[in-house]
Amino acid sequence: MLLSSVATLLVPLVDWLSKTPENHNRTPNKVSHVAREPLHLELRHLHAVDASSAHVVFSDVSPEKLNTLSALDSSTSTKPSYSVRPRRTRTYRPSSYAAHVRARMRSLELGESEKLEWEEDEIEGPDVESRETLLELAKMTNNAYVEPEDPAWYDLNGRWNISLPFGWEPESDGFRGHVFATPDNKTVVISIKGTSAGLFGGGGPTAKKDKLNDNLLFSCCCARVDWTWTTVCGCYRGGWKCDQTCLEDALISDSLFYPIGTNLYNNVTYMFPDANIWMIGHSLGGALASLVGITFGVPVVTFEAPGERLAATRLHLPSPPSTHHVTHVWHTADPIAMGICNGVLSSCALGGYAMETACHLGKTIVYDTVSNASWTVDIRTHGIVNVIEKLLAEPWPFSVEQGREVPEPVPQKDCVECFSWEFGDFD
Ligand SMILES: *[C@@H]1O[C@H](CO)[C@@H](O)[C@H](O)[C@H]1NC(C)=O
Ligand SMILES: *[C@@H]1O[C@H](CO)[C@@H](O)[C@H](O)[C@H]1NC(C)=O
Ligand SMILES: *[C@@H]1O[C@H](CO)[C@@H](O)[C@H](O)[C@H]1NC(C)=O
Ligand SMILES: *[C@@H]1O[C@H](CO)[C@@H](O)[C@H](O)[C@H]1NC(C)=O
């Protein structure tokens, strides 16, 4: 067994793995913990991906529609406005997006590093230590409450009436979500609904490619589980060897996972040019929210996301001085967030996926449901409804005991993943 530091082999430039996140010692001002008035976020748009062009498309939610929703309001999940408590959050944004793209491309294509300037900023982010705030954000990542009947979809370049984008069919499980805003448009939250089975569900021209990309981003070596398994790329070299160059070539530039997130973000900044934007997401949607958040320096909260640190490395994302504006919330009975959904008979393997990554960037709020609440590790605990109803709806006694509303947000310590693999040049 070789404890290889994947990052040094993958990309000398990107030092996600070696960097301790705590590399600035300034303590945040105490002022930041004064309780603030909650923000009220209301639903404005739906977003999805147009299957033919892979563009992000939007549909407006009319005020009438919202009124209908509030009239129907019998359960909390149809509530049209969400209250979240803000608090000061330090973020790092690249001097410009163009500079970020340049640095990333140089690393990706030439293996060279380029110094990128990061601007430190202190903005309003969500108060992740407030249970009620996490609960509201979790509800916002659950899109069960609005099923568009016949929404008129459009992209921002003026193309109207794109017929049903991929992922909105009730039975499909694709990449989609909502855009919320405060009445003054000053705070905007982009939610990305997750999926545990691929970005585009089961069809469309991009489906096959994306299944491949998910497996490259969230598994160690092309989703090889064992000898019975058909891998998604040919980089396996026998034993526990995986060819690094092969992996990178297989992934490279046409991975749609990350560009869909950056397009979504850029499109929303165009719609709300002066807004302070937050990203939230469940499962793979959370992993994507985080990758976008560390690109643009925006606050992020995810629920039950698979580890995205390896994906950040494989995508050659330049690493900001700190990623503490990203907070991952998960519990220990969820095999996807824990990175253990990969046995031959696991539900992930049955769907053609190996979810093996376990290391998350930023801070983590981990509910130990296995030791504290005797939950059994089970894919069915992964769902956002479970998180809303079983994890966040009531105070968590094991935190309350310690005088906290939620488990303490801390960076993941000494996280190791894919440790039995050796990555290198084997050809
Ligand atoms: C929105 O994103 C698309 C890619 O999906 C991009 O081509 C377009 O230029 C963006 N529009 C704006 C106004 O940012
Ligand atoms: C969009 O186009 C479809 C046919 O492609 C049509 O049935 C539908 O009514 C149109 N919707 C709107 C809002 O124009
Ligand atoms: C907020 O943005 C919407 C468009 O999404 C616009 O119709 C509305 O007038 C804006 N409200 C304020 C207060 O700027
Ligand atoms: C809850 O779990 C933590 C470890 O995550 C442990 O330290 C603590 O003792 C547990 N509390 C109870 C009451 O089981």
mmCIF file of N, CA and C in Angstrom, residues 185-257:
data_model
loop_
_atom_site.group_PDB
_atom_site.id
_atom_site.type_symbol
_atom_site.label_atom_id
_atom_site.label_comp_id
_atom_site.label_asym_id
_atom_site.label_seq_id
_atom_site.Cartn_x
_atom_site.Cartn_y
_atom_site.Cartn_z
ATOM 1 N N ASN A 185 -33.512 42.405 -3.695
ATOM 2 C CA ASN A 185 -32.552 41.794 -4.628
ATOM 3 C C ASN A 185 -31.103 41.870 -4.155
ATOM 4 N N LYS A 186 -30.885 42.144 -2.882
ATOM 5 C CA LYS A 186 -29.489 42.307 -2.429
ATOM 6 C C LYS A 186 -28.829 40.969 -2.107
ATOM 7 N N THR A 187 -29.633 39.990 -1.712
ATOM 8 C CA THR A 187 -29.076 38.662 -1.448
ATOM 9 C C THR A 187 -29.786 37.661 -2.337
ATOM 10 N N VAL A 188 -29.005 36.852 -3.029
ATOM 11 C CA VAL A 188 -29.561 35.859 -3.947
ATOM 12 C C VAL A 188 -28.978 34.499 -3.590
ATOM 13 N N VAL A 189 -29.816 33.481 -3.542
ATOM 14 C CA VAL A 189 -29.336 32.137 -3.238
ATOM 15 C C VAL A 189 -29.638 31.226 -4.430
ATOM 16 N N ILE A 190 -28.596 30.586 -4.927
ATOM 17 C CA ILE A 190 -28.760 29.621 -6.017
ATOM 18 C C ILE A 190 -28.736 28.236 -5.389
ATOM 19 N N SER A 191 -29.804 27.476 -5.569
ATOM 20 C CA SER A 191 -29.788 26.118 -5.037
ATOM 21 C C SER A 191 -29.649 25.128 -6.180
ATOM 22 N N ILE A 192 -28.882 24.084 -5.922
ATOM 23 C CA ILE A 192 -28.687 23.036 -6.931
ATOM 24 C C ILE A 192 -29.130 21.724 -6.321
ATOM 25 N N LYS A 193 -30.166 21.182 -6.908
ATOM 26 C CA LYS A 193 -30.663 19.914 -6.408
ATOM 27 C C LYS A 193 -29.694 18.832 -6.822
ATOM 28 N N GLY A 194 -29.463 17.944 -5.905
ATOM 29 C CA GLY A 194 -28.479 16.920 -6.203
ATOM 30 C C GLY A 194 -29.090 15.694 -6.812
ATOM 31 N N THR A 195 -28.219 14.811 -7.139
ATOM 32 C CA THR A 195 -28.649 13.528 -7.619
ATOM 33 C C THR A 195 -27.570 12.571 -7.199
ATOM 34 N N SER A 196 -27.962 11.358 -6.890
ATOM 35 C CA SER A 196 -26.927 10.393 -6.562
ATOM 36 C C SER A 196 -26.665 9.514 -7.764
ATOM 37 N N ALA A 197 -27.304 9.835 -8.866
ATOM 38 C CA ALA A 197 -27.159 8.963 -10.023
ATOM 39 C C ALA A 197 -26.930 9.756 -11.293
ATOM 40 N N GLY A 198 -25.987 10.660 -11.232
ATOM 41 C CA GLY A 198 -25.574 11.275 -12.485
ATOM 42 C C GLY A 198 -26.241 12.597 -12.749
ATOM 43 N N LEU A 199 -25.503 13.413 -13.364
ATOM 44 C CA LEU A 199 -25.914 14.768 -13.612
ATOM 45 C C LEU A 199 -27.142 14.835 -14.492
ATOM 46 N N PHE A 200 -27.221 13.993 -15.460
ATOM 47 C CA PHE A 200 -28.293 14.103 -16.434
ATOM 48 C C PHE A 200 -29.253 12.928 -16.401
ATOM 49 N N GLY A 201 -29.254 12.189 -15.326
ATOM 50 C CA GLY A 201 -30.172 11.071 -15.272
ATOM 51 C C GLY A 201 -29.851 10.070 -16.356
ATOM 52 N N GLY A 202 -30.860 9.530 -16.973
ATOM 53 C CA GLY A 202 -30.598 8.371 -17.807
ATOM 54 C C GLY A 202 -30.592 8.565 -19.307
ATOM 55 N N GLY A 203 -30.646 9.772 -19.829
ATOM 56 C CA GLY A 203 -30.730 9.864 -21.287
ATOM 57 C C GLY A 203 -30.095 11.117 -21.822
ATOM 58 N N GLY A 204 -30.431 11.435 -23.066
ATOM 59 C CA GLY A 204 -29.914 12.657 -23.660
ATOM 60 C C GLY A 204 -28.515 12.462 -24.183
ATOM 61 N N PRO A 205 -28.122 13.358 -25.074
ATOM 62 C CA PRO A 205 -26.828 13.202 -25.737
ATOM 63 C C PRO A 205 -25.649 13.282 -24.775
ATOM 64 N N THR A 206 -25.828 13.972 -23.665
ATOM 65 C CA THR A 206 -24.701 14.188 -22.778
ATOM 66 C C THR A 206 -24.636 13.173 -21.643
ATOM 67 N N ALA A 207 -25.673 12.345 -21.530
ATOM 68 C CA ALA A 207 -25.775 11.489 -20.345
ATOM 69 C C ALA A 207 -24.569 10.578 -20.174
ATOM 70 N N LYS A 208 -24.160 9.962 -21.249
ATOM 71 C CA LYS A 208 -23.100 8.993 -21.137
ATOM 72 C C LYS A 208 -21.800 9.657 -20.721
ATOM 73 N N LYS A 209 -21.527 10.782 -21.346
ATOM 74 C CA LYS A 209 -20.320 11.505 -21.039
ATOM 75 C C LYS A 209 -20.308 11.942 -19.572
ATOM 76 N N ASP A 210 -21.477 12.330 -19.091
ATOM 77 C CA ASP A 210 -21.492 12.848 -17.737
ATOM 78 C C ASP A 210 -21.385 11.790 -16.678
ATOM 79 N N LYS A 211 -21.903 10.640 -16.988
ATOM 80 C CA LYS A 211 -21.742 9.536 -16.056
ATOM 81 C C LYS A 211 -20.254 9.247 -15.928
ATOM 82 N N LEU A 212 -19.601 9.301 -17.070
ATOM 83 C CA LEU A 212 -18.162 9.094 -17.087
ATOM 84 C C LEU A 212 -17.467 10.148 -16.246
ATOM 85 N N ASN A 213 -17.868 11.395 -16.438
ATOM 86 C CA ASN A 213 -17.205 12.461 -15.696
ATOM 87 C C ASN A 213 -17.446 12.393 -14.203
ATOM 88 N N ASP A 214 -18.648 12.041 -13.808
ATOM 89 C CA ASP A 214 -18.912 11.906 -12.375
ATOM 90 C C ASP A 214 -18.024 10.838 -11.787
ATOM 91 N N ASN A 215 -17.872 9.772 -12.539
ATOM 92 C CA ASN A 215 -17.057 8.681 -12.036
ATOM 93 C C ASN A 215 -15.582 9.049 -11.993
ATOM 94 N N LEU A 216 -15.173 9.928 -12.887
ATOM 95 C CA LEU A 216 -13.784 10.371 -12.842
ATOM 96 C C LEU A 216 -13.557 11.339 -11.693
ATOM 97 N N LEU A 217 -14.575 12.123 -11.380
ATOM 98 C CA LEU A 217 -14.403 13.146 -10.353
ATOM 99 C C LEU A 217 -14.591 12.611 -8.945
ATOM 100 N N PHE A 218 -15.447 11.600 -8.782
ATOM 101 C CA PHE A 218 -15.771 11.150 -7.426
ATOM 102 C C PHE A 218 -15.387 9.702 -7.147
ATOM 103 N N SER A 219 -14.588 9.134 -8.046
ATOM 104 C CA SER A 219 -14.045 7.813 -7.744
ATOM 105 C C SER A 219 -12.529 7.883 -7.898
ATOM 106 N N CYS A 220 -11.837 6.851 -7.416
ATOM 107 C CA CYS A 220 -10.372 6.920 -7.425
ATOM 108 C C CYS A 220 -9.798 6.677 -8.811
ATOM 109 N N CYS A 221 -10.208 5.562 -9.415
ATOM 110 C CA CYS A 221 -9.596 5.204 -10.691
ATOM 111 C C CYS A 221 -10.665 4.697 -11.646
ATOM 112 N N CYS A 222 -11.331 5.597 -12.330
ATOM 113 C CA CYS A 222 -12.316 5.222 -13.343
ATOM 114 C C CYS A 222 -13.410 4.330 -12.784
ATOM 115 N N ALA A 223 -13.697 4.469 -11.516
ATOM 116 C CA ALA A 223 -14.770 3.697 -10.906
ATOM 117 C C ALA A 223 -14.530 2.197 -10.974
ATOM 118 N N ARG A 224 -13.271 1.780 -10.893
ATOM 119 C CA ARG A 224 -13.021 0.349 -10.834
ATOM 120 C C ARG A 224 -13.320 -0.133 -9.422
ATOM 121 N N VAL A 225 -14.261 -1.018 -9.309
ATOM 122 C CA VAL A 225 -14.640 -1.527 -7.991
ATOM 123 C C VAL A 225 -13.955 -2.871 -7.744
ATOM 124 N N ASP A 226 -14.075 -3.752 -8.689
ATOM 125 C CA ASP A 226 -13.321 -5.002 -8.639
ATOM 126 C C ASP A 226 -13.291 -5.605 -10.039
ATOM 127 N N TRP A 227 -12.864 -6.825 -10.159
ATOM 128 C CA TRP A 227 -12.642 -7.381 -11.491
ATOM 129 C C TRP A 227 -13.932 -7.597 -12.281
ATOM 130 N N THR A 228 -15.067 -7.640 -11.608
ATOM 131 C CA THR A 228 -16.332 -7.862 -12.325
ATOM 132 C C THR A 228 -16.841 -6.580 -12.960
ATOM 133 N N TRP A 229 -16.215 -5.493 -12.631
ATOM 134 C CA TRP A 229 -16.754 -4.175 -12.929
ATOM 135 C C TRP A 229 -16.205 -3.646 -14.253
ATOM 136 N N THR A 230 -17.060 -3.110 -15.076
ATOM 137 C CA THR A 230 -16.576 -2.456 -16.286
ATOM 138 C C THR A 230 -16.221 -1.027 -15.935
ATOM 139 N N THR A 231 -14.985 -0.661 -16.132
ATOM 140 C CA THR A 231 -14.576 0.681 -15.735
ATOM 141 C C THR A 231 -15.006 1.705 -16.779
ATOM 142 N N VAL A 232 -15.044 2.973 -16.351
ATOM 143 C CA VAL A 232 -15.482 4.020 -17.262
ATOM 144 C C VAL A 232 -14.332 4.642 -18.043
ATOM 145 N N CYS A 233 -13.118 4.302 -17.711
ATOM 146 C CA CYS A 233 -12.003 4.739 -18.540
ATOM 147 C C CYS A 233 -10.923 3.681 -18.444
ATOM 148 N N GLY A 234 -10.007 3.680 -19.373
ATOM 149 C CA GLY A 234 -9.059 2.572 -19.443
ATOM 150 C C GLY A 234 -7.749 2.853 -18.737
ATOM 151 N N CYS A 235 -7.799 3.426 -17.561
ATOM 152 C CA CYS A 235 -6.561 3.862 -16.919
ATOM 153 C C CYS A 235 -6.061 2.886 -15.866
ATOM 154 N N TYR A 236 -6.820 1.841 -15.651
ATOM 155 C CA TYR A 236 -6.437 0.854 -14.657
ATOM 156 C C TYR A 236 -5.282 0.022 -15.188
ATOM 157 N N ARG A 237 -4.230 -0.151 -14.364
ATOM 158 C CA ARG A 237 -3.027 -0.823 -14.850
ATOM 159 C C ARG A 237 -2.688 -2.064 -14.034
ATOM 160 N N GLY A 238 -3.703 -2.710 -13.474
ATOM 161 C CA GLY A 238 -3.437 -3.924 -12.711
ATOM 162 C C GLY A 238 -3.047 -3.610 -11.280
ATOM 163 N N GLY A 239 -3.273 -4.561 -10.418
ATOM 164 C CA GLY A 239 -2.983 -4.337 -8.998
ATOM 165 C C GLY A 239 -3.770 -3.140 -8.515
ATOM 166 N N TRP A 240 -3.089 -2.202 -7.869
ATOM 167 C CA TRP A 240 -3.753 -0.965 -7.458
ATOM 168 C C TRP A 240 -3.110 0.209 -8.174
ATOM 169 N N LYS A 241 -2.789 -0.019 -9.435
ATOM 170 C CA LYS A 241 -2.120 1.041 -10.183
ATOM 171 C C LYS A 241 -3.098 1.749 -11.115
ATOM 172 N N CYS A 242 -2.945 3.051 -11.194
ATOM 173 C CA CYS A 242 -3.825 3.837 -12.036
ATOM 174 C C CYS A 242 -2.980 4.852 -12.786
ATOM 175 N N ASP A 243 -3.165 4.928 -14.087
ATOM 176 C CA ASP A 243 -2.320 5.811 -14.880
ATOM 177 C C ASP A 243 -2.810 7.253 -14.830
ATOM 178 N N GLN A 244 -1.944 8.104 -14.325
ATOM 179 C CA GLN A 244 -2.321 9.481 -14.084
ATOM 180 C C GLN A 244 -2.581 10.277 -15.363
ATOM 181 N N THR A 245 -1.688 10.157 -16.320
ATOM 182 C CA THR A 245 -1.847 10.898 -17.566
ATOM 183 C C THR A 245 -3.127 10.473 -18.254
ATOM 184 N N CYS A 246 -3.353 9.178 -18.234
ATOM 185 C CA CYS A 246 -4.558 8.629 -18.823
ATOM 186 C C CYS A 246 -5.807 9.216 -18.164
ATOM 187 N N LEU A 247 -5.773 9.289 -16.840
ATOM 188 C CA LEU A 247 -6.909 9.853 -16.087
ATOM 189 C C LEU A 247 -7.190 11.287 -16.503
ATOM 190 N N GLU A 248 -6.116 12.057 -16.561
ATOM 191 C CA GLU A 248 -6.289 13.469 -16.886
ATOM 192 C C GLU A 248 -6.790 13.638 -18.311
ATOM 193 N N ASP A 249 -6.243 12.819 -19.227
ATOM 194 C CA ASP A 249 -6.701 12.910 -20.610
ATOM 195 C C ASP A 249 -8.172 12.550 -20.718
ATOM 196 N N ALA A 250 -8.573 11.548 -19.923
ATOM 197 C CA ALA A 250 -9.951 11.096 -19.994
ATOM 198 C C ALA A 250 -10.898 12.190 -19.504
ATOM 199 N N LEU A 251 -10.450 12.934 -18.538
ATOM 200 C CA LEU A 251 -11.328 13.947 -17.957
ATOM 201 C C LEU A 251 -11.383 15.202 -18.799
ATOM 202 N N ILE A 252 -10.238 15.705 -19.025
ATOM 203 C CA ILE A 252 -9.946 17.043 -19.535
ATOM 204 C C ILE A 252 -11.148 17.876 -19.934
ATOM 205 N N SER A 253 -10.860 18.791 -20.771
ATOM 206 C CA SER A 253 -11.669 19.996 -20.892
ATOM 207 C C SER A 253 -13.159 19.794 -21.125
ATOM 208 N N ASP A 254 -13.585 18.697 -21.703
ATOM 209 C CA ASP A 254 -15.016 18.664 -21.987
ATOM 210 C C ASP A 254 -15.844 18.057 -20.859
ATOM 211 N N SER A 255 -15.283 17.999 -19.664
ATOM 212 C CA SER A 255 -16.118 17.654 -18.522
ATOM 213 C C SER A 255 -17.160 18.752 -18.361
ATOM 214 N N LEU A 256 -18.424 18.365 -18.355
ATOM 215 C CA LEU A 256 -19.482 19.376 -18.273
ATOM 216 C C LEU A 256 -19.820 19.745 -16.843
ATOM 217 N N PHE A 257 -19.374 18.956 -15.919
ATOM 218 C CA PHE A 257 -19.792 19.143 -14.534
ATOM 219 C C PHE A 257 -19.508 20.561 -14.041
#
